[in-house]
């Protein structure tokens, strides 16, 4: 089993003991910085699964968790959403700060809530798919148009960075484990104007900006 999953299981069991829960069933699991999700099939009763800074992540490679109600995958290497409808009970889906471009597979899911900020969504996903999900009654949290456009432009340059806004402040991030070992915390503050200016003049300097403001570049093992 992936070592980071083992750590998550140990923490889950500790929490159960603190709650005086003697059952063997694990219904909630937090996994951080895993490079493989091998072993999740051992926990078919999961209702809540949180994956933070994991890479790679793909719904089609995850086990079919029939009881899964809430899935949160953030700051991870999630790129495609094919197979997300394999979780029949899933109602709450949060995927902030990943590499998602095509959100159309979500139209086959029955979601009550969706968080998808900080992803380089295609124009169709942002302007057609997400409004359709909202029309169906799903509570959708998405990037504002300015940072969405910036993230989409960054994607088109093949630079492994994305842009998002939180409480009026803009940040750069690099989802997954390609260039940082802490993708869920290495989020330097930036001004959206400077990102747009660099995209116009010299997009490659975005990596310098990421490093200078506190991001990790090059990778720690270099």
mmCIF file of N, CA and C in Angstrom, residues 56-62 71 73 76-85 87 93 95 98-106 116 119 155:
data_model
loop_
_atom_site.group_PDB
_atom_site.id
_atom_site.type_symbol
_atom_site.label_atom_id
_atom_site.label_comp_id
_atom_site.label_asym_id
_atom_site.label_seq_id
_atom_site.Cartn_x
_atom_site.Cartn_y
_atom_site.Cartn_z
ATOM 1 N N UNK A 56 -0.088 10.979 -9.539
ATOM 2 C CA UNK A 56 -1.251 11.330 -10.354
ATOM 3 C C UNK A 56 -2.567 10.964 -9.670
ATOM 4 N N UNK A 57 -3.655 11.572 -10.190
ATOM 5 C CA UNK A 57 -5.007 11.264 -9.731
ATOM 6 C C UNK A 57 -5.897 11.176 -10.971
ATOM 7 N N UNK A 58 -6.663 10.102 -11.075
ATOM 8 C CA UNK A 58 -7.596 9.941 -12.186
ATOM 9 C C UNK A 58 -8.799 9.147 -11.694
ATOM 10 N N UNK A 59 -10.017 9.653 -11.894
ATOM 11 C CA UNK A 59 -11.202 8.948 -11.388
ATOM 12 C C UNK A 59 -11.308 7.515 -11.884
ATOM 13 N N UNK A 60 -10.922 7.273 -13.137
ATOM 14 C CA UNK A 60 -11.089 5.921 -13.673
ATOM 15 C C UNK A 60 -10.183 4.905 -13.001
ATOM 16 N N UNK A 61 -9.130 5.359 -12.343
ATOM 17 C CA UNK A 61 -8.235 4.432 -11.645
ATOM 18 C C UNK A 61 -8.610 4.256 -10.179
ATOM 19 N N UNK A 62 -9.563 5.027 -9.688
ATOM 20 C CA UNK A 62 -10.015 4.886 -8.304
ATOM 21 C C UNK A 62 -11.006 3.734 -8.203
ATOM 22 N N UNK A 71 -16.141 14.004 -1.967
ATOM 23 C CA UNK A 71 -14.796 13.802 -2.501
ATOM 24 C C UNK A 71 -14.145 15.164 -2.698
ATOM 25 N N UNK A 73 -10.476 16.764 -3.895
ATOM 26 C CA UNK A 73 -9.154 16.582 -4.491
ATOM 27 C C UNK A 73 -8.606 17.971 -4.771
ATOM 28 N N UNK A 76 -3.738 18.950 -6.704
ATOM 29 C CA UNK A 76 -3.270 17.637 -7.139
ATOM 30 C C UNK A 76 -3.135 17.581 -8.660
ATOM 31 N N UNK A 77 -2.693 16.414 -9.140
ATOM 32 C CA UNK A 77 -2.471 16.243 -10.569
ATOM 33 C C UNK A 77 -3.686 15.716 -11.305
ATOM 34 N N UNK A 78 -4.865 16.112 -10.888
ATOM 35 C CA UNK A 78 -6.102 15.679 -11.534
ATOM 36 C C UNK A 78 -6.284 16.432 -12.851
ATOM 37 N N UNK A 79 -6.356 15.690 -13.953
ATOM 38 C CA UNK A 79 -6.478 16.309 -15.276
ATOM 39 C C UNK A 79 -7.803 15.983 -15.957
ATOM 40 N N UNK A 80 -8.239 14.748 -15.890
ATOM 41 C CA UNK A 80 -9.477 14.350 -16.545
ATOM 42 C C UNK A 80 -10.535 13.929 -15.552
ATOM 43 N N UNK A 81 -11.797 14.057 -15.946
ATOM 44 C CA UNK A 81 -12.914 13.732 -15.059
ATOM 45 C C UNK A 81 -13.708 12.522 -15.548
ATOM 46 N N UNK A 82 -13.214 11.852 -16.587
ATOM 47 C CA UNK A 82 -13.899 10.667 -17.070
ATOM 48 C C UNK A 82 -13.946 9.617 -15.960
ATOM 49 N N UNK A 83 -15.115 9.062 -15.738
ATOM 50 C CA UNK A 83 -15.280 8.054 -14.698
ATOM 51 C C UNK A 83 -15.774 8.605 -13.373
ATOM 52 N N UNK A 84 -15.962 9.912 -13.280
ATOM 53 C CA UNK A 84 -16.423 10.475 -12.014
ATOM 54 C C UNK A 84 -17.835 10.009 -11.665
ATOM 55 N N UNK A 85 -18.591 9.569 -12.658
ATOM 56 C CA UNK A 85 -19.956 9.088 -12.400
ATOM 57 C C UNK A 85 -19.982 7.674 -11.835
ATOM 58 N N UNK A 87 -19.219 6.905 -8.888
ATOM 59 C CA UNK A 87 -19.546 6.997 -7.467
ATOM 60 C C UNK A 87 -21.037 7.334 -7.340
ATOM 61 N N UNK A 93 -18.578 17.511 -4.391
ATOM 62 C CA UNK A 93 -17.326 17.329 -5.117
ATOM 63 C C UNK A 93 -16.548 18.640 -5.113
ATOM 64 N N UNK A 95 -12.775 20.244 -6.229
ATOM 65 C CA UNK A 95 -11.557 19.983 -6.993
ATOM 66 C C UNK A 95 -10.784 21.280 -7.261
ATOM 67 N N UNK A 98 -6.444 22.192 -9.658
ATOM 68 C CA UNK A 98 -5.949 21.020 -10.368
ATOM 69 C C UNK A 98 -5.670 21.447 -11.812
ATOM 70 N N UNK A 99 -5.623 20.475 -12.726
ATOM 71 C CA UNK A 99 -5.359 20.773 -14.144
ATOM 72 C C UNK A 99 -6.578 20.501 -15.012
ATOM 73 N N UNK A 100 -7.760 20.591 -14.448
ATOM 74 C CA UNK A 100 -8.976 20.221 -15.182
ATOM 75 C C UNK A 100 -9.248 21.211 -16.313
ATOM 76 N N UNK A 101 -9.437 20.669 -17.504
ATOM 77 C CA UNK A 101 -9.744 21.489 -18.680
ATOM 78 C C UNK A 101 -11.168 21.234 -19.174
ATOM 79 N N UNK A 102 -11.567 19.985 -19.188
ATOM 80 C CA UNK A 102 -12.893 19.599 -19.678
ATOM 81 C C UNK A 102 -13.771 19.158 -18.511
ATOM 82 N N UNK A 103 -14.788 19.945 -18.214
ATOM 83 C CA UNK A 103 -15.700 19.632 -17.102
ATOM 84 C C UNK A 103 -16.960 18.912 -17.556
ATOM 85 N N UNK A 104 -17.081 18.615 -18.850
ATOM 86 C CA UNK A 104 -18.327 18.043 -19.363
ATOM 87 C C UNK A 104 -18.695 16.688 -18.746
ATOM 88 N N UNK A 105 -17.733 15.831 -18.317
ATOM 89 C CA UNK A 105 -18.153 14.573 -17.676
ATOM 90 C C UNK A 105 -18.999 14.781 -16.423
ATOM 91 N N UNK A 106 -18.930 15.951 -15.819
ATOM 92 C CA UNK A 106 -19.730 16.209 -14.619
ATOM 93 C C UNK A 106 -21.219 16.283 -14.919
ATOM 94 N N UNK A 116 -14.610 24.258 -8.086
ATOM 95 C CA UNK A 116 -13.709 23.986 -9.200
ATOM 96 C C UNK A 116 -12.837 25.199 -9.522
ATOM 97 N N UNK A 119 -8.750 26.151 -11.848
ATOM 98 C CA UNK A 119 -8.493 25.185 -12.913
ATOM 99 C C UNK A 119 -8.519 25.888 -14.273
ATOM 100 N N UNK A 155 -2.016 27.809 -19.313
ATOM 101 C CA UNK A 155 -2.078 26.432 -19.814
ATOM 102 C C UNK A 155 -1.626 26.358 -21.260
#
